[in-house]
Structures are given as C-alpha cells and as structure tokens.
Amino acid sequence: MEILSLLIFIIGIISSFIVGGNNSATAIGILLSTNALKKRQSYLVSAISIFLGTSLGSYTLRDSVYGLVHGNVQNILYALIFSAVFASVVSFYYLNKSGIPSSLSQMIYPSLAVMVVISKGLLFNWEKFWFTVASWGF
C-alpha cells in the first residue's frame, strides 16, 4: 500500500499545482491591479499560496482515499484505486480548465463506490462515503 499512497500523493501534488496555478493567475491580477501589494510581494504571496495549496491538497487527497476500499486481492485493489484517482484528477483538471467548478471528492468517491459494487471481494467504507456526500451540501 506504500507505493499506492505515494502515487496518490504525487497525483495530488500535480493536480493541486495545476489547478492552483490556474486559479492564482486571477488572484495575482487582482493584487497587482488594486495595488494592494507591490509587484514583488504579490508574486511572493502567490508562490507561497500555490506551495501551501499544493502541499495540503496532495496530503488531503492521500488521506481521503486511504482506507476507503479494502479487499484481499491486492493487485485489483491497487488498479482500482489508481485508475479511479487518475481518471478523477484528469476530469477535474479539464472541468476546472473549462470553467466548470468541481470537486475531486465528487468524482473519486462515486467512481470507487460503483467499481466496488460491481466487483467481488472488495469492501467499501460506506460511512466515509455518506459523510463526504453530506459535506457536498455545504
């Protein structure tokens, strides 16, 4: 499970950096146009926010997926989680790039739930799933 955790962490870093970079362009434009900070300070604040967002985003992605699916067949489990996370990150990137707001949890959790339901030998943490679904309302 260590390799899978590392892969999910790396995917989280890449996606958080890409999405953070897209969103910070607007923020830095606002900082520069309103003269709230000097140009050099604006770039520094933007760089720090991208770094913190990337670090926290990859950490929370790893922790939210870890322990969600359990099973005896490790190879199928690894392939299931990696494919669901990878497809969700790619979808998340393209949706945000086109201006459609989305959440990674709204893609990862339903994908994993459907795959677990149609497969045999895998167990799903339904409490974590329903807690996350309830949080989407907020």
Short mmCIF file of C-alpha atoms in Angstrom, two decimals:
data_model
loop_
_atom_site.label_atom_id
_atom_site.label_comp_id
_atom_site.label_asym_id
_atom_site.label_seq_id
_atom_site.Cartn_x
_atom_site.Cartn_y
_atom_site.Cartn_z
CA MET A 1 0.00 0.00 0.00
CA GLU A 2 3.05 2.30 0.35
CA ILE A 3 3.50 2.57 -3.44
CA LEU A 4 -0.17 3.35 -3.89
CA SER A 5 -0.04 6.03 -1.18
CA LEU A 6 2.99 7.57 -2.86
CA LEU A 7 1.31 7.54 -6.29
CA ILE A 8 -1.84 9.16 -4.91
CA PHE A 9 0.30 11.76 -3.14
CA ILE A 10 2.19 12.55 -6.38
CA ILE A 11 -1.03 12.81 -8.40
CA GLY A 12 -2.41 15.13 -5.71
CA ILE A 13 0.67 17.35 -5.90
CA ILE A 14 0.48 17.62 -9.69
CA SER A 15 -3.25 18.30 -9.81
CA SER A 16 -3.14 20.80 -6.94
CA PHE A 17 -0.26 22.65 -8.59
CA ILE A 18 -2.02 22.82 -11.98
CA VAL A 19 -5.36 23.90 -10.55
CA GLY A 20 -3.70 26.26 -8.08
CA GLY A 21 -1.72 27.83 -10.92
CA ASN A 22 -4.88 28.41 -12.95
CA ASN A 23 -6.71 29.96 -10.00
CA SER A 24 -3.79 32.07 -8.77
CA ALA A 25 -3.47 33.92 -12.08
CA THR A 26 -6.73 35.70 -11.28
CA ALA A 27 -5.66 36.38 -7.69
CA ILE A 28 -2.31 37.83 -8.71
CA GLY A 29 -4.04 40.00 -11.31
CA ILE A 30 -6.30 41.41 -8.62
CA LEU A 31 -3.36 42.04 -6.27
CA LEU A 32 -1.46 43.89 -8.99
CA SER A 33 -4.37 45.91 -10.36
CA THR A 34 -5.55 47.14 -6.97
CA ASN A 35 -2.01 47.97 -5.83
CA ALA A 36 -2.73 46.10 -2.59
CA LEU A 37 0.87 44.88 -2.59
CA LYS A 38 3.97 45.73 -4.54
CA LYS A 39 4.70 43.61 -7.60
CA ARG A 40 7.44 41.56 -5.91
CA GLN A 41 5.30 40.97 -2.81
CA SER A 42 2.35 39.91 -4.97
CA TYR A 43 4.45 37.24 -6.69
CA LEU A 44 5.78 36.06 -3.34
CA VAL A 45 2.29 35.77 -1.84
CA SER A 46 1.11 33.91 -4.93
CA ALA A 47 4.06 31.49 -4.83
CA ILE A 48 3.53 30.78 -1.13
CA SER A 49 -0.19 30.18 -1.64
CA ILE A 50 0.47 27.77 -4.53
CA PHE A 51 3.03 25.89 -2.44
CA LEU A 52 0.73 25.62 0.59
CA GLY A 53 -2.26 24.69 -1.57
CA THR A 54 -0.25 22.02 -3.36
CA SER A 55 1.08 20.53 -0.13
CA LEU A 56 -2.28 20.49 1.64
CA GLY A 57 -4.16 19.31 -1.45
CA SER A 58 -1.92 16.31 -2.03
CA TYR A 59 -1.93 15.39 1.65
CA THR A 60 -5.72 15.53 1.95
CA LEU A 61 -6.16 13.56 -1.29
CA ARG A 62 -3.95 10.79 0.06
CA ASP A 63 -5.73 10.73 3.41
CA SER A 64 -9.22 10.83 1.94
CA VAL A 65 -8.63 7.85 -0.35
CA TYR A 66 -6.55 5.77 2.06
CA GLY A 67 -8.70 3.22 3.88
CA LEU A 68 -11.75 3.74 1.68
CA VAL A 69 -11.60 0.39 -0.15
CA HIS A 70 -10.50 -2.89 1.43
CA GLY A 71 -10.04 -6.33 -0.05
CA ASN A 72 -7.96 -9.49 -0.24
CA VAL A 73 -6.91 -9.14 -3.87
CA GLN A 74 -4.16 -6.51 -3.64
CA ASN A 75 -3.44 -6.17 -7.38
CA ILE A 76 -7.08 -5.48 -8.21
CA LEU A 77 -7.30 -3.10 -5.27
CA TYR A 78 -4.26 -1.12 -6.45
CA ALA A 79 -5.52 -0.96 -10.03
CA LEU A 80 -8.99 0.08 -8.88
CA ILE A 81 -7.84 2.93 -6.67
CA PHE A 82 -5.16 4.18 -9.05
CA SER A 83 -7.46 4.19 -12.09
CA ALA A 84 -10.27 5.94 -10.22
CA VAL A 85 -7.95 8.59 -8.78
CA PHE A 86 -6.13 9.15 -12.08
CA ALA A 87 -9.36 9.44 -14.10
CA SER A 88 -10.85 11.77 -11.48
CA VAL A 89 -7.79 14.04 -11.49
CA VAL A 90 -7.80 14.26 -15.30
CA SER A 91 -11.54 15.03 -15.31
CA PHE A 92 -11.07 17.55 -12.50
CA TYR A 93 -8.32 19.33 -14.45
CA TYR A 94 -10.32 19.60 -17.66
CA LEU A 95 -13.53 20.67 -15.91
CA ASN A 96 -11.72 23.42 -14.00
CA LYS A 97 -9.81 24.46 -17.10
CA SER A 98 -13.09 24.93 -18.97
CA GLY A 99 -14.54 26.95 -16.07
CA ILE A 100 -16.83 24.32 -14.57
CA PRO A 101 -16.32 24.22 -10.79
CA SER A 102 -15.89 20.71 -9.45
CA SER A 103 -14.55 18.79 -6.50
CA LEU A 104 -12.24 15.79 -6.54
CA SER A 105 -14.29 14.06 -3.86
CA GLN A 106 -17.37 14.35 -6.08
CA MET A 107 -15.56 12.28 -8.69
CA ILE A 108 -13.42 9.87 -6.68
CA TYR A 109 -15.97 8.58 -4.17
CA PRO A 110 -18.78 7.72 -6.61
CA SER A 111 -16.30 6.12 -9.02
CA LEU A 112 -14.87 3.89 -6.30
CA ALA A 113 -18.33 3.05 -4.96
CA VAL A 114 -19.56 1.91 -8.38
CA MET A 115 -16.43 -0.16 -9.00
CA VAL A 116 -16.72 -1.86 -5.62
CA VAL A 117 -20.41 -2.62 -6.15
CA ILE A 118 -19.75 -4.36 -9.50
CA SER A 119 -16.65 -6.23 -8.31
CA LYS A 120 -16.29 -9.18 -5.99
CA GLY A 121 -14.07 -9.43 -2.94
CA LEU A 122 -13.78 -5.71 -2.19
CA LEU A 123 -15.31 -3.83 0.72
CA PHE A 124 -16.16 -0.15 0.77
CA ASN A 125 -16.20 2.23 3.75
CA TRP A 126 -19.79 3.44 3.33
CA GLU A 127 -19.67 5.64 6.45
CA LYS A 128 -16.85 7.70 4.95
CA PHE A 129 -18.72 7.83 1.65
CA TRP A 130 -22.00 9.10 3.13
CA PHE A 131 -20.17 11.60 5.34
CA THR A 132 -18.48 13.01 2.24
CA VAL A 133 -21.76 13.07 0.31
CA ALA A 134 -23.36 15.01 3.16
CA SER A 135 -20.48 17.51 3.09
CA TRP A 136 -21.22 18.33 -0.57
CA GLY A 137 -24.40 20.06 0.58
CA PHE A 138 -22.37 22.62 2.47
#
